[in-house]
Tab-separated table of C-alpha atoms in Angstrom:
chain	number	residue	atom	x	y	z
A	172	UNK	CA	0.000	0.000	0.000
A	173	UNK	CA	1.267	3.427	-1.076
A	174	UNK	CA	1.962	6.307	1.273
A	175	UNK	CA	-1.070	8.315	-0.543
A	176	UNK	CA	-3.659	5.190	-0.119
A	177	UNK	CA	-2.603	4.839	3.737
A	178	UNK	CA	-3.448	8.235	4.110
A	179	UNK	CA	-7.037	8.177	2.254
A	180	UNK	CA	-7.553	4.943	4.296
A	181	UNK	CA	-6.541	6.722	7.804
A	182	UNK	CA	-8.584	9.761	6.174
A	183	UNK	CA	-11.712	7.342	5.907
A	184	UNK	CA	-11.328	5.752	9.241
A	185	UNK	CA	-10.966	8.751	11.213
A	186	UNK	CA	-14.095	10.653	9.288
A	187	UNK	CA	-16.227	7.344	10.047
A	188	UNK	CA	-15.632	7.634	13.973
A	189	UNK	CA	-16.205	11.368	13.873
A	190	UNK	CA	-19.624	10.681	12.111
A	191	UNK	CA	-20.373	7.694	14.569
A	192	UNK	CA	-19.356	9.942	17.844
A	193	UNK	CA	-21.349	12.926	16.314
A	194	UNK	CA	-24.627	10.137	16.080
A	195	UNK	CA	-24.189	9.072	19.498
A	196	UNK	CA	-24.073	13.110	20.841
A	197	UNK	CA	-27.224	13.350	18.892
A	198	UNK	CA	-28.689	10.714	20.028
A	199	UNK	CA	-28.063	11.642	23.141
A	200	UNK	CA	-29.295	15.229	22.887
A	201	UNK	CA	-33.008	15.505	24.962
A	202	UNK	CA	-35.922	15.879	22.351
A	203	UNK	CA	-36.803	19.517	21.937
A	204	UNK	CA	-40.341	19.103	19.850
A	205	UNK	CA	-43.148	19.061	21.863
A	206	UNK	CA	-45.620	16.578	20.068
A	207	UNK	CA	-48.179	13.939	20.137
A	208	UNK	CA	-47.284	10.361	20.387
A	209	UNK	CA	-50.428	8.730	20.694
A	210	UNK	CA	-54.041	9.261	21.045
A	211	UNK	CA	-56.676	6.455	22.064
A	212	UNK	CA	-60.307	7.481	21.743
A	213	UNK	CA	-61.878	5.693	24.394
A	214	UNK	CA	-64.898	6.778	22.487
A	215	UNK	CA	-66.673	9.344	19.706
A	216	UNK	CA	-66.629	12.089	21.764
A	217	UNK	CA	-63.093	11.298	24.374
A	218	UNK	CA	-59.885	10.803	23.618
A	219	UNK	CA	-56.853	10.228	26.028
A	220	UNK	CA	-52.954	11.590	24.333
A	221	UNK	CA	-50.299	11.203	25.134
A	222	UNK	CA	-48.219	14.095	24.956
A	223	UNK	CA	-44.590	14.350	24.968
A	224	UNK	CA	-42.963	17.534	26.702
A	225	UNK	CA	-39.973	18.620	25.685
A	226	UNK	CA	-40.254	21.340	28.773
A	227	UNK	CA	-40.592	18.197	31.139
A	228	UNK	CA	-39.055	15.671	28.910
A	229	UNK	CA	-41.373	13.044	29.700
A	230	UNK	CA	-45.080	11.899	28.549
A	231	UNK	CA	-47.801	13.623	30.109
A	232	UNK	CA	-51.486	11.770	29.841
A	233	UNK	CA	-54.138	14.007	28.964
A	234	UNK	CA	-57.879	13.825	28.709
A	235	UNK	CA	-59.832	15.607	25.883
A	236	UNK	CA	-63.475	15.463	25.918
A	237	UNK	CA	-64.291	17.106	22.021
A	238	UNK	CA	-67.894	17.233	19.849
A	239	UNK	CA	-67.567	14.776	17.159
A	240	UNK	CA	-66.958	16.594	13.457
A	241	UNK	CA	-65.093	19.260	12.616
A	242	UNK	CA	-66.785	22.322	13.299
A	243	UNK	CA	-64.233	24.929	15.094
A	244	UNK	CA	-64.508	24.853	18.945
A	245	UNK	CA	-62.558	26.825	21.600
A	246	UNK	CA	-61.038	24.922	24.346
A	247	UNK	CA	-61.366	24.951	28.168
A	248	UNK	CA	-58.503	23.664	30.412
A	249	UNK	CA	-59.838	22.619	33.890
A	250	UNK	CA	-56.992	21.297	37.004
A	251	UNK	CA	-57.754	19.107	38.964
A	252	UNK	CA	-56.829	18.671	43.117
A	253	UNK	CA	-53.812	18.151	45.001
A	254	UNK	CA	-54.578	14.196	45.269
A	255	UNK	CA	-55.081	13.582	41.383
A	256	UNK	CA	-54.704	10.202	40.204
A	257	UNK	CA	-51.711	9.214	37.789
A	258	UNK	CA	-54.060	7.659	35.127
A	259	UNK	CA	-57.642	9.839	35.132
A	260	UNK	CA	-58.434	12.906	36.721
A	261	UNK	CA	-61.074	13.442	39.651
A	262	UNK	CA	-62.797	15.654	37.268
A	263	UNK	CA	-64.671	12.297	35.437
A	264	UNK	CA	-64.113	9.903	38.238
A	265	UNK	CA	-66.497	12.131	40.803
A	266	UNK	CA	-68.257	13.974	38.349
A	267	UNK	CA	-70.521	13.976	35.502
A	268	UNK	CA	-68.019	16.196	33.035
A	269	UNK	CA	-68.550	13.556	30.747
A	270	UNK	CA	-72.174	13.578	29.706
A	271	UNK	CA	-72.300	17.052	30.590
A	272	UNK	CA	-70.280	18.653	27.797
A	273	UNK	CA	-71.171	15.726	25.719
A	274	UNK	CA	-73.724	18.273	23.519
A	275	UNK	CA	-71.517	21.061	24.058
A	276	UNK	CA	-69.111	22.829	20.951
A	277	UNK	CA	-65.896	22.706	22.618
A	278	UNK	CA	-63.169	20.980	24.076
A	279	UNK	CA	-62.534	20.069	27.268
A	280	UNK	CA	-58.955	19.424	28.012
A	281	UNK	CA	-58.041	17.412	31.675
A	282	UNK	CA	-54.515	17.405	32.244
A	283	UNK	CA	-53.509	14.031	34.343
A	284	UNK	CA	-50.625	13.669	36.708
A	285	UNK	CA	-50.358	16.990	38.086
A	286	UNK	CA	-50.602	15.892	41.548
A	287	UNK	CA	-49.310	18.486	44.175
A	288	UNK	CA	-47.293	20.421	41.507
A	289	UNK	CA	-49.674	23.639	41.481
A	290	UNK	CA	-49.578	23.344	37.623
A	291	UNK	CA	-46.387	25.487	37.610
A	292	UNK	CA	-42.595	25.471	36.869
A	293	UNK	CA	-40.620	24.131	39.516
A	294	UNK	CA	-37.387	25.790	40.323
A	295	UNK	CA	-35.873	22.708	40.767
A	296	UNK	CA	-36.704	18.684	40.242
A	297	UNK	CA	-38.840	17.088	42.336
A	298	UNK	CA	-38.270	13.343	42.385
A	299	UNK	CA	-41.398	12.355	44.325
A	300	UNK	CA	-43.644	14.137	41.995
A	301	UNK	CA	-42.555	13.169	38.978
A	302	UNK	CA	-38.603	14.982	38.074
A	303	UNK	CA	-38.853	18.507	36.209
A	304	UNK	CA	-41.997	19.816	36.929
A	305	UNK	CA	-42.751	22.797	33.858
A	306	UNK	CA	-46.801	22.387	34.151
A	307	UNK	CA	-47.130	26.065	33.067
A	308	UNK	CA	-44.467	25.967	29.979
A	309	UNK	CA	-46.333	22.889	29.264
A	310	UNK	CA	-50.220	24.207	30.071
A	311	UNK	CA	-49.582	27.516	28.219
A	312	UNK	CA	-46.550	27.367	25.740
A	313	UNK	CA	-46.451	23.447	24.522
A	314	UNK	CA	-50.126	21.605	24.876
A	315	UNK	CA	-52.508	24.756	23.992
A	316	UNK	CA	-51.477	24.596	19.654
A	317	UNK	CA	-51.146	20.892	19.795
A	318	UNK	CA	-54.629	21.025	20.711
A	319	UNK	CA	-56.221	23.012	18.683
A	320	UNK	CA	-54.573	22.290	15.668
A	321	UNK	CA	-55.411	17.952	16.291
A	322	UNK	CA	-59.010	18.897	17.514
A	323	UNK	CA	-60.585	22.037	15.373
A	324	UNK	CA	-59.422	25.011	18.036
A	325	UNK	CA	-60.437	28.260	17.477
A	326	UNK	CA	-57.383	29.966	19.645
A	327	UNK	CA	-59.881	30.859	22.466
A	328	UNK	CA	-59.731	29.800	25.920
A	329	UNK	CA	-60.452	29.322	29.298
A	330	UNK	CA	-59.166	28.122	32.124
A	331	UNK	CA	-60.254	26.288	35.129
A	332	UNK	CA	-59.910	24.303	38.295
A	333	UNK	CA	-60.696	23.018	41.908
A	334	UNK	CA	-58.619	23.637	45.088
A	335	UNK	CA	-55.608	23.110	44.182
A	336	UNK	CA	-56.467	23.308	40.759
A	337	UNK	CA	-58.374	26.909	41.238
A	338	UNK	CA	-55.910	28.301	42.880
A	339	UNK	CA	-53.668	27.260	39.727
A	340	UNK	CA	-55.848	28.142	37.577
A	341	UNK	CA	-56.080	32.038	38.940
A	342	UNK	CA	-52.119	32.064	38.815
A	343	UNK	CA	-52.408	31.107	35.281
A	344	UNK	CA	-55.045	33.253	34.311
A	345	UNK	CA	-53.091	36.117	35.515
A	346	UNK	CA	-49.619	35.661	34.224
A	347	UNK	CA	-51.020	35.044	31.038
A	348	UNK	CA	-53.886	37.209	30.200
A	349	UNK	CA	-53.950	37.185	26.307
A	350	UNK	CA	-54.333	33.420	26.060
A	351	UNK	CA	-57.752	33.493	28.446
A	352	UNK	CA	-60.881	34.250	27.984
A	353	UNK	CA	-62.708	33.381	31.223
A	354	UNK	CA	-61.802	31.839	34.597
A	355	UNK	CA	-63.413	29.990	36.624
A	356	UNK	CA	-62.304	28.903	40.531
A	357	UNK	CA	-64.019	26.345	43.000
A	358	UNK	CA	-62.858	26.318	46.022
A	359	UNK	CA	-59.432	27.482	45.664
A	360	UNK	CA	-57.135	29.989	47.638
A	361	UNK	CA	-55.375	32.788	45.084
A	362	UNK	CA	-53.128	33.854	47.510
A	363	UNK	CA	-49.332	33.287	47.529
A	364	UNK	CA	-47.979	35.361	49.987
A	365	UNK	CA	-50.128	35.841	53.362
A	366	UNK	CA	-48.540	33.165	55.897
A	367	UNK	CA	-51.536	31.240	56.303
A	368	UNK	CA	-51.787	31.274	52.558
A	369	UNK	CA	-47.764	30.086	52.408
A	370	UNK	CA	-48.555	27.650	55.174
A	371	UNK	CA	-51.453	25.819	53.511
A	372	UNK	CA	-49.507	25.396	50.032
A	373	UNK	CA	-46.478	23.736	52.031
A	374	UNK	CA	-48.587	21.673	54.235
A	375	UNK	CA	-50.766	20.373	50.621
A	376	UNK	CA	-47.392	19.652	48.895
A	377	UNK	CA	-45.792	18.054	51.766
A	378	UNK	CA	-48.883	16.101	52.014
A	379	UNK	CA	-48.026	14.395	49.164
A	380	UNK	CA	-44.289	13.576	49.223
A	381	UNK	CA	-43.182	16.584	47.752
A	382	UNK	CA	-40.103	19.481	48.826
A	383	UNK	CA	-42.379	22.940	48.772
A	384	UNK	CA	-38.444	24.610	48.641
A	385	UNK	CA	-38.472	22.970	45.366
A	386	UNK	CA	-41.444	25.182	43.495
A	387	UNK	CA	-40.622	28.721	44.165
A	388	UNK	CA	-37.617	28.445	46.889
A	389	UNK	CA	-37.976	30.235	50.759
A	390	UNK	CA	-40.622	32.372	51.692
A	391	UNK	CA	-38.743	35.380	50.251
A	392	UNK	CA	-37.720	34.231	47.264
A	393	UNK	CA	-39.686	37.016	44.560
A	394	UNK	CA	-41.420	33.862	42.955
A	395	UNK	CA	-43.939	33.606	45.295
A	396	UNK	CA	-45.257	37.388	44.766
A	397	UNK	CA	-44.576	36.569	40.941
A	398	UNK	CA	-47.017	34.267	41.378
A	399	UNK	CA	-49.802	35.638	43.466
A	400	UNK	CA	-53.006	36.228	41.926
A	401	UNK	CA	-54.151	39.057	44.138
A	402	UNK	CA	-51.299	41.130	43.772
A	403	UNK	CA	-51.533	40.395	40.010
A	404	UNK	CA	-55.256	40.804	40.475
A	405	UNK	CA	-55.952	43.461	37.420
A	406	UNK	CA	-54.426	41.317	34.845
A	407	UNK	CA	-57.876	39.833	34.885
A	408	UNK	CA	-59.377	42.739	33.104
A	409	UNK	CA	-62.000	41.690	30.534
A	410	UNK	CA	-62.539	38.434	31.053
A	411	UNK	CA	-65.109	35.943	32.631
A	412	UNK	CA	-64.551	35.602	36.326
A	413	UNK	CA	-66.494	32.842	38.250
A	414	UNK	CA	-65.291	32.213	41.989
A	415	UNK	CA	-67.203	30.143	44.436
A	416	UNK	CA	-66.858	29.013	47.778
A	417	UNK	CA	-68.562	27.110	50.544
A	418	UNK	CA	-68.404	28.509	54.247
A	419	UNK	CA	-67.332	25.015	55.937
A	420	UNK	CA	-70.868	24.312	57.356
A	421	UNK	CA	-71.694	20.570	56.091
A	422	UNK	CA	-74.773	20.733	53.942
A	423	UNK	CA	-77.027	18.274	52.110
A	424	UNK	CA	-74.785	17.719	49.537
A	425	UNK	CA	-71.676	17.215	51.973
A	426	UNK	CA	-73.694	14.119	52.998
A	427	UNK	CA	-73.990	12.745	49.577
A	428	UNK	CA	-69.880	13.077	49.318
A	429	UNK	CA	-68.459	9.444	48.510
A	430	UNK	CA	-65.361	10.674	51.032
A	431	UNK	CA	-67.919	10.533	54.065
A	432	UNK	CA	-66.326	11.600	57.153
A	433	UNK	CA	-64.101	13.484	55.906
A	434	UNK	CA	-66.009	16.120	53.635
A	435	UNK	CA	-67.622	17.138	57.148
A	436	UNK	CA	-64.283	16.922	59.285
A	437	UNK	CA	-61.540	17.790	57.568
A	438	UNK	CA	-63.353	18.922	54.566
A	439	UNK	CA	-65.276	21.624	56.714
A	440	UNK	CA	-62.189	22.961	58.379
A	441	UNK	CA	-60.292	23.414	55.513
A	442	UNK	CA	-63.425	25.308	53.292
A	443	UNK	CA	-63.619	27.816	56.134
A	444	UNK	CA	-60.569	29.075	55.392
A	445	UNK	CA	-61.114	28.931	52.068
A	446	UNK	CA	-63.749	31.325	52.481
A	447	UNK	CA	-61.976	33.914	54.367
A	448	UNK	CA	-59.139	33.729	50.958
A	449	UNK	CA	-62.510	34.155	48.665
A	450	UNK	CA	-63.506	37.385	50.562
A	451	UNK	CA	-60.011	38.602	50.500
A	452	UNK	CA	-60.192	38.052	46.763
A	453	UNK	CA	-63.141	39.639	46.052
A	454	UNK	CA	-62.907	42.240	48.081
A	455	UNK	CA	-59.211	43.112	45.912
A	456	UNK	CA	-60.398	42.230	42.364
A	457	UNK	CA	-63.486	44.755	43.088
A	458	UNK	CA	-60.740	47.340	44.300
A	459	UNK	CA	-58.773	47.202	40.964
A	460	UNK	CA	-62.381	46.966	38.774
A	461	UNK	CA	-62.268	43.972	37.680
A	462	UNK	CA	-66.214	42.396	37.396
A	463	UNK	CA	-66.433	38.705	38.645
A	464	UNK	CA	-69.353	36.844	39.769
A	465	UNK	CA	-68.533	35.359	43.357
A	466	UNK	CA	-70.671	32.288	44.646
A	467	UNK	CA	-70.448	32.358	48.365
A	468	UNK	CA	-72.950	29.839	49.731
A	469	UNK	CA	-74.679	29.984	53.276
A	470	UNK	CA	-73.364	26.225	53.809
A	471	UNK	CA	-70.681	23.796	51.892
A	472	UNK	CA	-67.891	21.874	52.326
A	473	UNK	CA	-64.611	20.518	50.255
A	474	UNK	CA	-66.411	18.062	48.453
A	475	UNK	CA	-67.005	16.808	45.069
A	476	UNK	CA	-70.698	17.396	44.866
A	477	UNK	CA	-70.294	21.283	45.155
A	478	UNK	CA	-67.699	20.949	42.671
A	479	UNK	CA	-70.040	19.432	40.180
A	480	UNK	CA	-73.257	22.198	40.981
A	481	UNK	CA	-70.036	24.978	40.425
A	482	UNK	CA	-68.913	22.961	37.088
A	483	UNK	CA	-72.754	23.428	35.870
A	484	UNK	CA	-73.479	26.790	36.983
A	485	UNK	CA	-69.917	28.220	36.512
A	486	UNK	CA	-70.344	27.370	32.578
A	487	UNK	CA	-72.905	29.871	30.829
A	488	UNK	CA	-70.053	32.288	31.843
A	489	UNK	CA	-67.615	30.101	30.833
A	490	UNK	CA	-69.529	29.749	27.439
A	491	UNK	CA	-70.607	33.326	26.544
A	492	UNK	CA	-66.527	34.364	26.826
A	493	UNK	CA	-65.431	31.577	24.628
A	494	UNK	CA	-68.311	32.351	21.521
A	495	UNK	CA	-67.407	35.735	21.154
């Protein structure tokens, strides 16, 4: 072999490894496309994806409850509790979401696996709830065009949610005002920064395994103000605001809860205080002019069958935002 065909061969060698190390770096790279990996219609009118996030670099599971056809439809995101379940969301285990928006033009979207994360970006992972936690990148950036563009979405929206969920849902609503329409808020506390308010988000995400240092750091740290609905109360100009709340007094419907004892125990204690956040709010979104319609009832506690009256009554409002 010749001088000049040891060198091509050494020149051919050497470019094949750099090609083969410059595959593995790719392959190793994290995907950065958010997409759509599969979707199971579990029937006409529901279908479950699964949705790949590029912010969270994992599969999410999410619900979509849609009309059948084609006709456009705007969408309306709704969060579910602290103690959602890792394969379906409270939402159509305990209610009747299902057959209710069954005749309805638009679609319902049910994030699943959210539990204790406040459907927000974490500042740092959080093994026990699931790693990187970027629920808002993914809620408002990454899911909301996949959406509409697989299921006829008009660009409109609303947003949603129970306890937990509300509260989320408010925090959403406000850092991100041009992508909502309407809000709606069972239940939920929209207050970051009070220390009863700061007390009651630790204790709900310790009560699930999780580091509350992880989501927006110490007390002090300027996330938590960032991320407080009440100071960012005004950002809610223009839209459709729904906020109800019970008063912890067990009613007839806390006796039909399936979580009997503890929708008139535990369930009580924890609406009264509740309340108290929902007059703070109110009385703060009427300071900066904002119209909402507030639903404080004369009994109630933290229980599913409230949650289902608010889902029914909360949507003409919900409704009239997203049609025009």
């Amino acid at each position: 072999m010749t001088v000049k065909q040891r060198r091509a061969t050494l020149a051919a060698v050497l470019t094949m490894g750099l090609l083969l190390v410059t595959a593995r770096s790719v392959a190793a790279e994290p995907v950065n496309v958010s997409e759509i990996v599969r979707i199971t219609e579990l029937s006409p009118k529901r279908s479950q994806l699964s949705v790949y996030s590029a912010a969270m670099r994992r599969v999410i599971t999410v619900d979509v409850l849609h009309p059948a056809g084609t006709a456009p439809r705007p969408a309306y995101y709704l969060l579910d509790g602290v103690d959602t379940g890792p394969s379906e969301t409270n939402w159509t285990q305990k209610t009747d979401i299902v057959p209710f928006f069954a005749d309805k033009n638009v679609n319902v979207i049910l994030p699943i696996g959210g539990k204790g994360s406040y459907y927000t970006d974490w500042q740092q992972p959080e093994p026990a709830l699931g790693g990187v936690l970027k629920w808002e990148t993914f809620l408002t950036r990454e899911l909301p065009p996949l959406i509409d563009e697989r299921f006829h979405g008009t660009g409109r929206n609303a947003i949603g949610g129970l306890s937990m969920g509300g509260a989320s849902a408010a925090v959403l609503a406000t850092r991100h005002p041009r992508l909502y329409e309407g809000l709606a808020m069972f239940s939920g506390c929209p207050d970051t920064l009070s220390n009863e308010a700061r007390m009651a988000i630790r204790h709900a995400i310790g009560w699930v395994g999780g580091n509350p240092d992880n989501m927006w750091g110490w007390d002090g740290d300027p996330a938590w103000a960032a991320h407080d609905p009440m100071t960012n109360a005004a950002a809610l100009a223009g839209k459709a605001v729904y906020v109800s709340s019970g008063n912890g007094v067990p009613g007839p419907a806390s006796l039909t809860d399936p979580l009997m004892p503890q929708a008139v125990t535990f369930g009580a204690i924890l609406e009264y205080g509740i309340h108290d956040c929902t007059l703070d709010f109110q009385r703060r979104i009427t300071a900066v002019g904002v119209p909402a319609n507030f639903v404080l009832r004369q009994d109630g506690t933290h229980s599913w069958p409230y949650w289902q009256q608010d889902l029914h009554d909360s949507w003409p409002f919900m409704a009239a935002a997203l049609a025009h």
